[in-house]
Coordinates of C-alpha atoms and ligand atoms in Angstrom, one line a residue:
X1 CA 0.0 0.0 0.0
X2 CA 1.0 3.3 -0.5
X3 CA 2.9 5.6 2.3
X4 CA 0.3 7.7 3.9
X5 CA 1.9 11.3 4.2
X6 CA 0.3 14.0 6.6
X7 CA 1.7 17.3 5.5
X8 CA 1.3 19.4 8.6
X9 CA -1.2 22.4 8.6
X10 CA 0.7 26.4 9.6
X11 CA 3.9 24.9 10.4
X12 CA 6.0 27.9 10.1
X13 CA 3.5 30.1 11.6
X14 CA 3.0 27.7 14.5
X15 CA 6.4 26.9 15.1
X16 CA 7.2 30.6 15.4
X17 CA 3.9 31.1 17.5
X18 CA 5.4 28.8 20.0
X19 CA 9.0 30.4 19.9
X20 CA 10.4 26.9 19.4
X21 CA 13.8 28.2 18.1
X22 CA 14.4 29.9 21.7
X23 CA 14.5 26.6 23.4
X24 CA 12.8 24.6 26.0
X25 CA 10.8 21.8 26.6
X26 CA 7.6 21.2 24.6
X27 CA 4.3 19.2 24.2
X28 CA 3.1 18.3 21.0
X29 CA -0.5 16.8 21.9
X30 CA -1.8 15.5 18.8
X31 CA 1.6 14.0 17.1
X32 CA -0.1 12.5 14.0
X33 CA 2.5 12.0 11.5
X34 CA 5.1 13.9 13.4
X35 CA 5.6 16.4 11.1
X36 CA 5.2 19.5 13.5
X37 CA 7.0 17.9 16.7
X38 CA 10.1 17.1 13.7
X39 CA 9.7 20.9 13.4
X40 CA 9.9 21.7 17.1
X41 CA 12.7 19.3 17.8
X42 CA 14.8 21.2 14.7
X43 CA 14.2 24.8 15.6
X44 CA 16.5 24.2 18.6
X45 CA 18.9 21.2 19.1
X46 CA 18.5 21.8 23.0
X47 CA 14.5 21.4 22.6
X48 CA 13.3 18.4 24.6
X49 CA 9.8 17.3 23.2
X50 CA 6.9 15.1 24.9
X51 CA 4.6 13.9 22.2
X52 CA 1.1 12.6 22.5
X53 CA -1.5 11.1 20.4
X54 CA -4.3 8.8 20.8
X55 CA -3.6 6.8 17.5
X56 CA -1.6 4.0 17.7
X57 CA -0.6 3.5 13.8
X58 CA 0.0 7.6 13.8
X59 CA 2.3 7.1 16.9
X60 CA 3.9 3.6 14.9
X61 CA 4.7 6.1 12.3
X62 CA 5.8 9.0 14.0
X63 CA 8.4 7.0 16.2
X64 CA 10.4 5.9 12.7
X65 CA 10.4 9.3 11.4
X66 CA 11.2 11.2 15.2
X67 CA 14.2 8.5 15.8
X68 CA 16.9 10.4 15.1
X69 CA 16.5 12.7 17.8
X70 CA 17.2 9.8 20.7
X71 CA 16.4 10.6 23.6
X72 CA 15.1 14.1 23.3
X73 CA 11.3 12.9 22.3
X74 CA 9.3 11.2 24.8
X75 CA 6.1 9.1 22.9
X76 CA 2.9 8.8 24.7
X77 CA -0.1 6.8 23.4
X78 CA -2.5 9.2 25.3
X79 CA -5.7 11.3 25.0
X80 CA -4.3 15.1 25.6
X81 CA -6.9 15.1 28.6
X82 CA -4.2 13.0 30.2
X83 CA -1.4 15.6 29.1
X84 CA -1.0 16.3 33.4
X85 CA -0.3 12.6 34.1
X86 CA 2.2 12.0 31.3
X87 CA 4.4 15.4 32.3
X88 CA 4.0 14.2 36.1
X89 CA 5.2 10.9 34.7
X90 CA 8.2 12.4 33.0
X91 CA 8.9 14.5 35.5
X92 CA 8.8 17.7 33.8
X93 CA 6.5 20.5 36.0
X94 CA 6.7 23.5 33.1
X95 CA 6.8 23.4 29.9
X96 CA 7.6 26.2 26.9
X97 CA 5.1 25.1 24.8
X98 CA 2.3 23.1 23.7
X99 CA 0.8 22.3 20.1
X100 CA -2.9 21.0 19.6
X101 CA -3.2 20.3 15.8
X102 CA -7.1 19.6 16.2
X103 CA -9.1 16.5 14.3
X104 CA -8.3 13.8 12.0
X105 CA -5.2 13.1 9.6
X106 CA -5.0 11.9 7.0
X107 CA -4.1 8.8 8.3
X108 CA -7.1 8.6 9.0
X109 CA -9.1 9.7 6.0
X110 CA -7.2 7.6 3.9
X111 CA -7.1 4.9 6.3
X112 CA -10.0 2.6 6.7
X113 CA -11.4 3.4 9.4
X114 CA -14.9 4.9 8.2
X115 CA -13.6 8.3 8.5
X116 CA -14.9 9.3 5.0
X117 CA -17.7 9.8 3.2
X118 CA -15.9 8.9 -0.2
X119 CA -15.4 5.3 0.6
X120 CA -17.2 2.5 1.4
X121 CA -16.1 1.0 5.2
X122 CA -17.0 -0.2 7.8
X123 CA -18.8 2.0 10.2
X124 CA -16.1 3.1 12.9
X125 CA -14.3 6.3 13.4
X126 CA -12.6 5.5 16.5
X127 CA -9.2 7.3 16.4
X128 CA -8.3 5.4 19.5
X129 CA -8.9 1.6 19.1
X130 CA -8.8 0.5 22.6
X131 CA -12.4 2.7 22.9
X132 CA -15.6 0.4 22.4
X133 CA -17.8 3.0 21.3
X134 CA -18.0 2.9 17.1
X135 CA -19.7 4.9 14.5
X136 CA -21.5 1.7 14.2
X137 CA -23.1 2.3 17.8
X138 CA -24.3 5.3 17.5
X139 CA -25.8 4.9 14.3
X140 CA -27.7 1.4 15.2
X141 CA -28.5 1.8 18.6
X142 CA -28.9 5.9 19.8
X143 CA -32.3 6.4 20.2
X144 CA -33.8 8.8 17.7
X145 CA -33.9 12.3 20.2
X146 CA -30.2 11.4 20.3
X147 CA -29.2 11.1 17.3
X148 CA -30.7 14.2 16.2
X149 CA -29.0 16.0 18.8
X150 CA -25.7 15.0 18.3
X151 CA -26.3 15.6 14.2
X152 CA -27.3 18.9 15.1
X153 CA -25.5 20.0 18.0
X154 CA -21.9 18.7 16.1
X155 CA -22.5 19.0 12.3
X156 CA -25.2 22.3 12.6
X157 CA -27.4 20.0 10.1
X158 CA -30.8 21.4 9.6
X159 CA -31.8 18.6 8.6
X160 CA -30.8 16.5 11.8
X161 CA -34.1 15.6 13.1
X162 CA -35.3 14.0 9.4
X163 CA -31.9 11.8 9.0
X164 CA -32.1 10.7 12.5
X165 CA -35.6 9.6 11.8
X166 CA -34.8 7.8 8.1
X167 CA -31.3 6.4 10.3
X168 CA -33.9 4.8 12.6
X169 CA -36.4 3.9 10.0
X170 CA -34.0 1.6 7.9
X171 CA -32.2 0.2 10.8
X172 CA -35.2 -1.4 12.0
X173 CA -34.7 -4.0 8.9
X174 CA -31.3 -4.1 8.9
X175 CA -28.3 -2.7 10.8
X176 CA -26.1 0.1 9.1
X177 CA -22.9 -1.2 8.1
X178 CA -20.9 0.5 6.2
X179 CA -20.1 4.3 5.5
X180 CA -21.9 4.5 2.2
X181 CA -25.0 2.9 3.4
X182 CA -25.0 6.0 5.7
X183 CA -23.8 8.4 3.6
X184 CA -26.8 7.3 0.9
X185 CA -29.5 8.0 3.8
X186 CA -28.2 11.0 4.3
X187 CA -28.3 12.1 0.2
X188 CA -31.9 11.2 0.4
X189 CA -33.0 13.1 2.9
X190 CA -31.3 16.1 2.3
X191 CA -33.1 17.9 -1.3
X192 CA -31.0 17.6 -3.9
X193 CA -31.6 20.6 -5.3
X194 CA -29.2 21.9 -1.9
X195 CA -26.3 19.7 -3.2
X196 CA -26.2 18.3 -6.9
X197 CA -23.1 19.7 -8.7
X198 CA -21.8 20.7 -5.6
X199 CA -17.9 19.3 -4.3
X200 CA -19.0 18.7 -0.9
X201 CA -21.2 15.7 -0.3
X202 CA -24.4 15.9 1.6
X203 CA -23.4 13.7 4.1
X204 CA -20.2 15.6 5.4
X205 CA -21.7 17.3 8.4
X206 CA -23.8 14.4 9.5
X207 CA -20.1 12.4 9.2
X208 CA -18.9 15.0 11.3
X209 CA -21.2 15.1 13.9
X210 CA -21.0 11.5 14.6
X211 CA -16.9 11.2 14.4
X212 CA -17.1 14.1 17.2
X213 CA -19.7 12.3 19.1
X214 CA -17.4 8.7 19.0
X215 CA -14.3 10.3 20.1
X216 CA -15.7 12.9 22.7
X217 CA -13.5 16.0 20.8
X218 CA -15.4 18.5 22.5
X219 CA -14.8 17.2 26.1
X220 CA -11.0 16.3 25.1
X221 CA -10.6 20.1 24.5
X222 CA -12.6 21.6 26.8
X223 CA -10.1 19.4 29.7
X224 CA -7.0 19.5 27.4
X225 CA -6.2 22.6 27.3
X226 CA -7.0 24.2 30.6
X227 CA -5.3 21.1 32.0
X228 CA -2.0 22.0 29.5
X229 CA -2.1 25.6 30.6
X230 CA -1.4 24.7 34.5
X231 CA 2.4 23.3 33.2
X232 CA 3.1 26.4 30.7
X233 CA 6.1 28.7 31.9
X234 CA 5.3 32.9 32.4
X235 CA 6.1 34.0 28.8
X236 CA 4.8 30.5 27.6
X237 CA 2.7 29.7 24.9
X238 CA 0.2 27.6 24.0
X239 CA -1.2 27.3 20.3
X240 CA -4.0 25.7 18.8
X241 CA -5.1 24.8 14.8
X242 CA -8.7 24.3 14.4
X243 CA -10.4 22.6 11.4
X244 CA -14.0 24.0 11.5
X245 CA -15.7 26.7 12.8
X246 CA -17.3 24.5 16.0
X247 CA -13.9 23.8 16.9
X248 CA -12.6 27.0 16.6
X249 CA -15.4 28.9 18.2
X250 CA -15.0 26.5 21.5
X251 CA -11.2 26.5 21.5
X252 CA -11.2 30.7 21.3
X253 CA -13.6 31.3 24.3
X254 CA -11.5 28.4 26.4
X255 CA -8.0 30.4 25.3
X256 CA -10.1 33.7 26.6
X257 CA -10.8 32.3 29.7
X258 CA -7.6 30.8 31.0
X259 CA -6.5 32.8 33.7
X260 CA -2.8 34.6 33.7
X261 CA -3.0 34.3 29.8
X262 CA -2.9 37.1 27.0
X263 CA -3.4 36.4 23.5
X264 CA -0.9 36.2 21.1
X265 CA -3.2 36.3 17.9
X266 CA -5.7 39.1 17.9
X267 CA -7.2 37.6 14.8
X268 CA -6.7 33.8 14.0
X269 CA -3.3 32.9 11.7
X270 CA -4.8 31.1 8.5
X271 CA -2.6 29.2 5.6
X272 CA -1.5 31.6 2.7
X273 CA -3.1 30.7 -0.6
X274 CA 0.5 29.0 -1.5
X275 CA -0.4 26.4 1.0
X276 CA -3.8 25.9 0.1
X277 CA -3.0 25.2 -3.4
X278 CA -0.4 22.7 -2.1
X279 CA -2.4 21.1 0.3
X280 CA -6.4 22.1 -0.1
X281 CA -7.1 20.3 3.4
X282 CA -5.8 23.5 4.7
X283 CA -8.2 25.6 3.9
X284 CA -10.4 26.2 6.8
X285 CA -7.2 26.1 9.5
X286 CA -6.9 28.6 11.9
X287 CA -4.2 29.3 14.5
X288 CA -4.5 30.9 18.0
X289 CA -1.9 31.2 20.3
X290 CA -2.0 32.7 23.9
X291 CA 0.9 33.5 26.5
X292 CA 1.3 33.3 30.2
X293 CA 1.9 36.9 31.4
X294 CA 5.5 36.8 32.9
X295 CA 5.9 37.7 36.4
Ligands
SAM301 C1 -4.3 16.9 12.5 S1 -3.5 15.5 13.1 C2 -1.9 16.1 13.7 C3 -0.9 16.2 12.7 C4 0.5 16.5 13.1 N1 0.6 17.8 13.7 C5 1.5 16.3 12.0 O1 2.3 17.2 11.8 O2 1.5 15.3 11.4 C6 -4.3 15.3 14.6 C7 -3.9 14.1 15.5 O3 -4.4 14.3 16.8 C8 -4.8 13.1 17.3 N2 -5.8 13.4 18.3 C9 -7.0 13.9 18.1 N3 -7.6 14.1 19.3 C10 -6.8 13.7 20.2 C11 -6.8 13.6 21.7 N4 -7.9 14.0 22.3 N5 -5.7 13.2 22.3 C12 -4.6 12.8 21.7 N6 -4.5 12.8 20.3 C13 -5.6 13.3 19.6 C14 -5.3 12.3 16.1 O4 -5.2 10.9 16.4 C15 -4.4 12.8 15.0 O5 -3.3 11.9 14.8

């Protein structure tokens, strides 16, 4: 099979966010492919790095390509929610830094692991594999009000309540098993006047809803980051990339309320058109960075 390759989102504008080339130690909380913690550990040969990341075939990968730095990366298979046990367990009691590259890789949309509406899988979307709860799950056994909920609360669907009631309507003769049999329900509930011709499928926000739902995002955030901010130094920073405008909207009003912090980014740092045209995943990305006041 062909190498997967994540190209990582803002990676100048991040690494400079985070003053990496001044040295220090730092946290990279969602490794993926490794590409910003190779960054990090470059900007500064005396950079330590503790890297974390809830996916076991990113964190396979990202040990090969992170090797030749020894012993200055510390790997973690670990929700970032856990980022206080895994310092205490290193040892380390502040910290320069910390990255939260938000969502999925690629890895995992061009894995097989359901994340996509393009391709016909099975229904899971766990990033972490040691979880029980699937896409599958949800989709075959939420009750209705549920399902609904989470479609609208997660993917702003207007149409959430009708899916949620076809979802339930066709599972009653057979189980959902696979991404496209989802993805179809979804295309014909939704008029198709609202989509035909269009690039992005029908199904997209409905996807999302339910990945966010499997792998708690929301809650992982709303403890990872106030947790990461209680090990950042004064004159410390903390920056964030968000994927969608849920994300970002929840990740902004947690920065704004961590005490002792300023922000860094009055507006959010989005990719230049030069790296949207090289990489169009990057196109809704949005960087915030806030500082602990020195002193
Ligand atoms: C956008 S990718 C990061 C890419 C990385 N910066 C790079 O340069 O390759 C996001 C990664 O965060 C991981 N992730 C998402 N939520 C997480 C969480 N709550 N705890 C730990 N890792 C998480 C995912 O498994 C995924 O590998």
């Amino acid at each position: 099979m062909k190498e997967i390759y994540h190209p990582p989102v803002l990676l100048k504008e991040s690494i400079a966010l985070l003053k990496a080339e001044e040295g220090g130690v730092f946290v990279d909380a969602t490794l993926g492919g490794g590409g910003h913690a190779e960054a990090i550990l470059k900007a500064n040969p005396e950079n330590r790095l503790i890297a974390l990341d809830r996916d076991e075939e990113a964190i396979e990968k990202a040990i090969k390509r992170l090797e030749p730095f020894g012993e200055r990366v510390s790997i973690y298979h670990a929700n970032f929610s856990q980022i206080g046990e895994v310092l205490e367990e290193e040892g380390i009691s502040k910290v320069k830094g910390v990255l939260f590259d938000l969502g999925v890789s690629h890895f995992h949309l061009r894995g097989e692991r359901g994340f996509t509406v393009w391709k016909e899988q099975p229904l899971d979307m766990r990033m972490d594999r040691r979880q029980k709860l699937t896409a599958r799950t949800v989709v075959n056994e939420l009750p209705e009000r549920k399902l609904a909920e989470i479609i609208l609360k997660y993917g702003e669907e207007r149409f959430a309540k009708k899916i949620a009631r076809e979802i339930v309507r066709r599972r009653k003769s057979k189980p959902i098993e696979t991404t496209t049999e989802l993805a179809k329900i979804v295309e014909e509930v939704i008029p198709k006047k609202l989509w035909a011709g269009k690039k992005k499928h029908p199904a997209i926000k409905t996807f999302q809803a339910i990945r966010i739902y499997v792998n708690r995002e929301f809650e992982e955030i709303e403890r990872g980051l106030p947790a990461a901010a209680e090990f950042v130094e004064p004159g410390g920073r903390i920056a964030v990339i968000t994927f969608h405008s849920l994300e970002d909207r929840l990740v902004k009003n947690i920065l704004k309320e961590l005490e002792g912090f300023k922000p860094v980014t009055k507006k959010p740092v989005e990719p230049s058109p030069e790296e949207v045209k090289e990489n169009p995943a990057a196109r809704s990305a949005k960087l915030r960075a806030v500082e602990r006041a020195k002193g």
